[in-house]
Amino acid sequence: MNEPRRHRQVSFEFLGTGVSSGVPVIGCNCLTCTSKDPRDTRLRCSAALRFGDDRGEQRTILFDAGPDLRQQALRARLERIDALLFTHNHVDHTWGLDELRRFNTLMEGPVDIYANDHTLAFLRRVYAHIFDAPSNIQPSYVATVIPHRLLPGVPETLFGLRITPIPLLHGKLPVLGFRVEAAHPTVAARMGIDELLPLAYCTDVSGIPPESWPLLEGLRTLVLGALRPRKHATHFSIDQAVDAALKIAARETWFIHMNHEVRHEPVDRALPSGIRLAWDGLVLPRTRDDERDQSEWARGWLE
Ligand SMILES: [Zn+2]
Ligand SMILES: [Zn+2]
Ligand SMILES: [Zn+2]
């Protein structure tokens, strides 16, 4: 599905908003999996933040790289990845790493990737052909990356943005969310990012530790995982995500990582104001024109 694209100084695009299996689920004939609403088709979770940096250069920061990255990059017309931030090691968030080789070619250099120790250890083990390329039987076209270690709560400054890893719990697994904001308030106005940032990207979450709540204060935009109506051991249910979102009180909240028990239209309609389900291809910030275009665009398949 393609909504009309507008020129924006800064944009945050949802490349995928689905559960680890994606939606539709293979072999499933439920109402969501057979829905004609394009918002019920969800690739694995990933997002791209595109902006002009403090020197006016175009930059793209990618959040996670799942198995659908190739398709997502084509659809969103990604032409560069200046930094790739990993939330955690699960397959639905990491198995697009091989696709970075195309960005190596486009950008004529390695891609900087950022993750915590647990995720970096996983990547080194699974992607030995990338991290230990000299051991490959023969030279071959594999991705080239520069790994950077993230520590929970310790910010990184990237291209004029301050990115703070937020400690979160995904069942028993400590994972990261990311708080993204201007490194300096004066830069925020120049970069035109006031209407989007501060933004927090928190995908696979079942618990927010006490020390992380201050990192979720004063948000313009919250992106939060909400798996399904029923409770789950390692993900917020819709109700739990609503409770967390109301407590965090961002200006707007968008849910991601939904499974096929979540049919977009009825579930989205029932959410409190300021909280909505995201969909693949959604671009923030939304303007009134975007909302109008969407209702025209939606007319064809709603009903
Ligand atoms: Zn996931
Ligand atoms: Zn289904
Ligand atoms: Zn996960």
mmCIF file of C-alpha atoms in Angstrom, residues 36-266:
data_model
loop_
_atom_site.group_PDB
_atom_site.id
_atom_site.type_symbol
_atom_site.label_atom_id
_atom_site.label_comp_id
_atom_site.label_asym_id
_atom_site.label_seq_id
_atom_site.Cartn_x
_atom_site.Cartn_y
_atom_site.Cartn_z
ATOM 1 C CA LYS A 36 -8.823 -6.574 2.651
ATOM 2 C CA ASP A 37 -7.648 -3.679 4.863
ATOM 3 C CA PRO A 38 -3.959 -3.157 3.948
ATOM 4 C CA ARG A 39 -3.292 -2.163 7.565
ATOM 5 C CA ASP A 40 -3.899 -5.825 8.484
ATOM 6 C CA THR A 41 -0.794 -6.852 6.533
ATOM 7 C CA ARG A 42 2.181 -6.459 8.855
ATOM 8 C CA LEU A 43 5.835 -7.202 8.176
ATOM 9 C CA ARG A 44 8.262 -7.762 11.040
ATOM 10 C CA CYS A 45 8.959 -4.691 13.194
ATOM 11 C CA SER A 46 11.425 -2.089 11.994
ATOM 12 C CA ALA A 47 11.419 1.677 11.536
ATOM 13 C CA ALA A 48 13.463 4.350 9.766
ATOM 14 C CA LEU A 49 14.129 7.847 11.080
ATOM 15 C CA ARG A 50 15.214 10.177 8.277
ATOM 16 C CA PHE A 51 16.430 13.694 8.961
ATOM 17 C CA GLY A 52 18.891 16.375 7.971
ATOM 18 C CA ASP A 53 21.689 16.411 10.519
ATOM 19 C CA ASP A 54 23.117 19.505 12.227
ATOM 20 C CA ARG A 55 25.227 20.123 9.103
ATOM 21 C CA GLY A 56 22.380 19.609 6.652
ATOM 22 C CA GLU A 57 23.399 16.106 5.497
ATOM 23 C CA GLN A 58 20.582 13.610 4.999
ATOM 24 C CA ARG A 59 20.776 10.765 7.512
ATOM 25 C CA THR A 60 18.851 7.567 8.162
ATOM 26 C CA ILE A 61 18.771 5.728 11.463
ATOM 27 C CA LEU A 62 17.259 2.252 11.299
ATOM 28 C CA PHE A 63 15.648 0.553 14.283
ATOM 29 C CA ASP A 64 16.169 -3.225 14.048
ATOM 30 C CA ALA A 65 16.747 -5.243 10.893
ATOM 31 C CA GLY A 66 14.308 -8.137 10.589
ATOM 32 C CA PRO A 67 13.826 -10.811 7.922
ATOM 33 C CA ASP A 68 11.733 -8.401 5.804
ATOM 34 C CA LEU A 69 14.384 -5.682 5.526
ATOM 35 C CA ARG A 70 14.944 -6.080 1.787
ATOM 36 C CA GLN A 71 11.254 -5.700 0.985
ATOM 37 C CA GLN A 72 10.919 -2.822 3.457
ATOM 38 C CA ALA A 73 13.926 -0.966 2.074
ATOM 39 C CA LEU A 74 12.518 -1.234 -1.441
ATOM 40 C CA ARG A 75 9.077 -0.047 -0.391
ATOM 41 C CA ALA A 76 10.386 2.870 1.688
ATOM 42 C CA ARG A 77 13.094 3.648 -0.880
ATOM 43 C CA LEU A 78 15.859 3.535 1.706
ATOM 44 C CA GLU A 79 19.100 4.626 0.107
ATOM 45 C CA ARG A 80 21.336 4.821 3.133
ATOM 46 C CA ILE A 81 21.654 3.565 6.693
ATOM 47 C CA ASP A 82 23.898 5.762 8.811
ATOM 48 C CA ALA A 83 23.284 3.795 11.998
ATOM 49 C CA LEU A 84 21.410 0.615 12.829
ATOM 50 C CA LEU A 85 20.165 0.315 16.413
ATOM 51 C CA PHE A 86 19.190 -3.116 17.712
ATOM 52 C CA THR A 87 16.625 -3.489 20.497
ATOM 53 C CA HIS A 88 17.415 -7.184 21.119
ATOM 54 C CA ASN A 89 18.645 -10.343 19.463
ATOM 55 C CA HIS A 90 15.410 -12.090 18.475
ATOM 56 C CA VAL A 91 15.247 -13.351 14.918
ATOM 57 C CA ASP A 92 12.374 -11.074 13.910
ATOM 58 C CA HIS A 93 14.601 -8.085 14.789
ATOM 59 C CA THR A 94 18.007 -9.216 13.518
ATOM 60 C CA TRP A 95 17.745 -11.497 10.508
ATOM 61 C CA GLY A 96 18.060 -8.724 7.992
ATOM 62 C CA LEU A 97 21.712 -8.092 8.761
ATOM 63 C CA ASP A 98 22.855 -9.645 5.483
ATOM 64 C CA GLU A 99 20.953 -6.955 3.559
ATOM 65 C CA LEU A 100 23.382 -4.305 4.832
ATOM 66 C CA ARG A 101 25.838 -5.310 2.124
ATOM 67 C CA ARG A 102 23.768 -3.399 -0.418
ATOM 68 C CA PHE A 103 24.068 -0.301 1.771
ATOM 69 C CA ASN A 104 27.833 -0.857 1.977
ATOM 70 C CA THR A 105 27.861 -0.629 -1.808
ATOM 71 C CA LEU A 106 25.541 2.392 -1.962
ATOM 72 C CA MET A 107 27.451 4.303 0.720
ATOM 73 C CA GLU A 108 30.905 2.966 -0.173
ATOM 74 C CA GLY A 109 31.689 2.045 3.413
ATOM 75 C CA PRO A 110 30.807 -0.022 6.454
ATOM 76 C CA VAL A 111 27.544 0.437 8.382
ATOM 77 C CA ASP A 112 27.711 1.336 12.073
ATOM 78 C CA ILE A 113 25.569 -0.954 14.196
ATOM 79 C CA TYR A 114 24.690 -0.437 17.861
ATOM 80 C CA ALA A 115 23.508 -3.079 20.339
ATOM 81 C CA ASN A 116 23.936 -4.261 23.905
ATOM 82 C CA ASP A 117 26.448 -6.978 24.813
ATOM 83 C CA HIS A 118 23.889 -9.784 24.656
ATOM 84 C CA THR A 119 22.766 -8.857 21.156
ATOM 85 C CA LEU A 120 26.337 -8.300 19.919
ATOM 86 C CA ALA A 121 27.352 -11.761 21.180
ATOM 87 C CA PHE A 122 24.378 -13.289 19.363
ATOM 88 C CA LEU A 123 25.219 -11.452 16.138
ATOM 89 C CA ARG A 124 28.866 -12.538 16.287
ATOM 90 C CA ARG A 125 27.806 -16.176 16.734
ATOM 91 C CA VAL A 126 25.071 -16.270 14.092
ATOM 92 C CA TYR A 127 26.837 -14.034 11.579
ATOM 93 C CA ALA A 128 30.372 -15.435 11.722
ATOM 94 C CA HIS A 129 30.535 -14.970 7.934
ATOM 95 C CA ILE A 130 30.206 -11.202 8.576
ATOM 96 C CA PHE A 131 32.136 -10.749 11.814
ATOM 97 C CA ASP A 132 34.923 -13.162 10.894
ATOM 98 C CA ALA A 133 34.931 -12.715 7.132
ATOM 99 C CA PRO A 134 38.630 -13.699 6.729
ATOM 100 C CA SER A 135 37.635 -17.241 7.801
ATOM 101 C CA ASN A 136 35.202 -17.631 4.905
ATOM 102 C CA ILE A 137 36.364 -20.291 2.427
ATOM 103 C CA GLN A 138 36.763 -17.625 -0.214
ATOM 104 C CA PRO A 139 36.211 -13.888 -0.365
ATOM 105 C CA SER A 140 32.504 -13.238 -0.922
ATOM 106 C CA TYR A 141 30.059 -10.362 -0.896
ATOM 107 C CA VAL A 142 29.071 -10.143 2.764
ATOM 108 C CA ALA A 143 28.012 -7.124 4.815
ATOM 109 C CA THR A 144 30.662 -4.979 6.476
ATOM 110 C CA VAL A 145 29.676 -3.518 9.829
ATOM 111 C CA ILE A 146 31.296 -1.619 12.659
ATOM 112 C CA PRO A 147 29.829 -2.846 15.961
ATOM 113 C CA HIS A 148 29.303 -0.385 18.811
ATOM 114 C CA ARG A 149 28.420 -1.429 22.335
ATOM 115 C CA LEU A 150 25.428 0.216 23.990
ATOM 116 C CA LEU A 151 25.066 0.505 27.748
ATOM 117 C CA PRO A 152 21.583 0.948 29.220
ATOM 118 C CA GLY A 153 20.927 4.566 30.166
ATOM 119 C CA VAL A 154 24.163 5.842 28.598
ATOM 120 C CA PRO A 155 23.400 8.184 25.674
ATOM 121 C CA GLU A 156 25.126 8.224 22.290
ATOM 122 C CA THR A 157 25.223 11.345 20.147
ATOM 123 C CA LEU A 158 24.609 10.616 16.481
ATOM 124 C CA PHE A 159 24.372 13.363 13.836
ATOM 125 C CA GLY A 160 22.990 15.962 16.238
ATOM 126 C CA LEU A 161 20.614 13.572 17.987
ATOM 127 C CA ARG A 162 20.974 12.189 21.460
ATOM 128 C CA ILE A 163 19.949 8.538 21.619
ATOM 129 C CA THR A 164 19.520 7.012 25.055
ATOM 130 C CA PRO A 165 19.116 3.227 25.413
ATOM 131 C CA ILE A 166 16.149 2.583 27.732
ATOM 132 C CA PRO A 167 16.384 -0.611 29.834
ATOM 133 C CA LEU A 168 13.212 -2.680 29.330
ATOM 134 C CA LEU A 169 12.129 -6.220 30.115
ATOM 135 C CA HIS A 170 10.927 -8.658 27.432
ATOM 136 C CA GLY A 171 9.918 -11.525 29.726
ATOM 137 C CA LYS A 172 13.156 -12.305 31.559
ATOM 138 C CA LEU A 173 15.323 -10.874 28.792
ATOM 139 C CA PRO A 174 16.723 -7.364 29.349
ATOM 140 C CA VAL A 175 16.241 -5.467 26.078
ATOM 141 C CA LEU A 176 16.570 -1.853 24.949
ATOM 142 C CA GLY A 177 14.165 0.816 23.908
ATOM 143 C CA PHE A 178 15.516 4.068 22.481
ATOM 144 C CA ARG A 179 14.797 7.656 23.431
ATOM 145 C CA VAL A 180 15.635 9.989 20.538
ATOM 146 C CA GLU A 181 15.851 13.759 20.900
ATOM 147 C CA ALA A 182 17.936 16.711 19.795
ATOM 148 C CA ALA A 183 21.379 16.791 21.395
ATOM 149 C CA HIS A 184 20.890 20.538 21.938
ATOM 150 C CA PRO A 185 17.582 22.461 22.052
ATOM 151 C CA THR A 186 18.868 25.063 19.585
ATOM 152 C CA VAL A 187 19.559 22.286 17.106
ATOM 153 C CA ALA A 188 15.998 20.951 17.472
ATOM 154 C CA ALA A 189 14.427 24.048 15.918
ATOM 155 C CA ARG A 190 16.985 24.179 13.104
ATOM 156 C CA MET A 191 16.554 20.497 12.337
ATOM 157 C CA GLY A 192 12.730 20.845 12.283
ATOM 158 C CA ILE A 193 12.280 17.901 14.609
ATOM 159 C CA ASP A 194 10.122 19.523 17.279
ATOM 160 C CA GLU A 195 6.907 17.946 16.011
ATOM 161 C CA LEU A 196 8.285 14.389 16.182
ATOM 162 C CA LEU A 197 10.861 14.313 18.981
ATOM 163 C CA PRO A 198 11.460 13.409 21.722
ATOM 164 C CA LEU A 199 10.412 9.986 20.490
ATOM 165 C CA ALA A 200 10.780 6.640 22.258
ATOM 166 C CA TYR A 201 10.867 3.350 20.342
ATOM 167 C CA CYS A 202 9.983 0.454 22.656
ATOM 168 C CA THR A 203 9.013 -2.658 20.748
ATOM 169 C CA ASP A 204 9.114 -6.005 22.600
ATOM 170 C CA VAL A 205 8.223 -5.089 26.167
ATOM 171 C CA SER A 206 6.498 -6.789 29.082
ATOM 172 C CA GLY A 207 7.859 -4.629 31.872
ATOM 173 C CA ILE A 208 9.312 -1.171 32.447
ATOM 174 C CA PRO A 209 11.857 -1.109 35.294
ATOM 175 C CA PRO A 210 11.602 1.802 37.774
ATOM 176 C CA GLU A 211 14.825 3.444 36.539
ATOM 177 C CA SER A 212 13.449 3.678 32.998
ATOM 178 C CA TRP A 213 10.371 5.794 33.708
ATOM 179 C CA PRO A 214 12.339 9.083 33.787
ATOM 180 C CA LEU A 215 13.616 8.255 30.268
ATOM 181 C CA LEU A 216 9.983 8.140 29.106
ATOM 182 C CA GLU A 217 9.045 11.608 30.362
ATOM 183 C CA GLY A 218 8.127 14.536 28.134
ATOM 184 C CA LEU A 219 7.732 12.490 24.928
ATOM 185 C CA ARG A 220 6.175 13.903 21.789
ATOM 186 C CA THR A 221 5.893 10.425 20.288
ATOM 187 C CA LEU A 222 5.804 6.988 21.906
ATOM 188 C CA VAL A 223 6.076 3.801 19.846
ATOM 189 C CA LEU A 224 5.146 0.824 22.004
ATOM 190 C CA GLY A 225 4.683 -2.914 21.493
ATOM 191 C CA ALA A 226 1.140 -4.275 22.061
ATOM 192 C CA LEU A 227 0.882 -7.919 21.028
ATOM 193 C CA ARG A 228 -2.756 -8.970 21.329
ATOM 194 C CA PRO A 229 -5.829 -8.635 23.561
ATOM 195 C CA ARG A 230 -4.878 -11.625 25.762
ATOM 196 C CA LYS A 231 -1.987 -11.548 28.223
ATOM 197 C CA HIS A 232 1.403 -12.962 27.175
ATOM 198 C CA ALA A 233 4.534 -13.832 29.164
ATOM 199 C CA THR A 234 6.938 -11.644 27.190
ATOM 200 C CA HIS A 235 4.832 -8.880 25.595
ATOM 201 C CA PHE A 236 2.352 -6.254 26.771
ATOM 202 C CA SER A 237 -1.243 -7.068 25.890
ATOM 203 C CA ILE A 238 -3.272 -4.233 24.370
ATOM 204 C CA ASP A 239 -4.682 -3.319 27.813
ATOM 205 C CA GLN A 240 -1.252 -3.384 29.471
ATOM 206 C CA ALA A 241 0.185 -1.230 26.698
ATOM 207 C CA VAL A 242 -2.711 1.228 27.072
ATOM 208 C CA ASP A 243 -2.049 1.429 30.840
ATOM 209 C CA ALA A 244 1.665 2.097 30.235
ATOM 210 C CA ALA A 245 0.919 4.622 27.485
ATOM 211 C CA LEU A 246 -1.532 6.543 29.676
ATOM 212 C CA LYS A 247 1.051 6.674 32.453
ATOM 213 C CA ILE A 248 3.814 7.799 30.067
ATOM 214 C CA ALA A 249 1.408 10.353 28.543
ATOM 215 C CA ALA A 250 3.252 11.124 25.298
ATOM 216 C CA ARG A 251 1.482 13.590 22.982
ATOM 217 C CA GLU A 252 0.803 10.637 20.694
ATOM 218 C CA THR A 253 1.307 6.895 21.062
ATOM 219 C CA TRP A 254 1.488 4.345 18.258
ATOM 220 C CA PHE A 255 1.277 0.598 18.944
ATOM 221 C CA ILE A 256 3.351 -1.958 17.022
ATOM 222 C CA HIS A 257 4.175 -5.704 17.055
ATOM 223 C CA MET A 258 0.513 -6.758 16.792
ATOM 224 C CA ASN A 259 -0.457 -10.331 15.969
ATOM 225 C CA HIS A 260 -3.411 -11.588 13.939
ATOM 226 C CA GLU A 261 -5.796 -11.412 16.903
ATOM 227 C CA VAL A 262 -5.659 -7.656 16.328
ATOM 228 C CA ARG A 263 -7.788 -6.571 13.361
ATOM 229 C CA HIS A 264 -6.876 -2.974 12.707
ATOM 230 C CA GLU A 265 -10.196 -1.217 12.313
ATOM 231 C CA PRO A 266 -12.181 -2.381 15.375
#
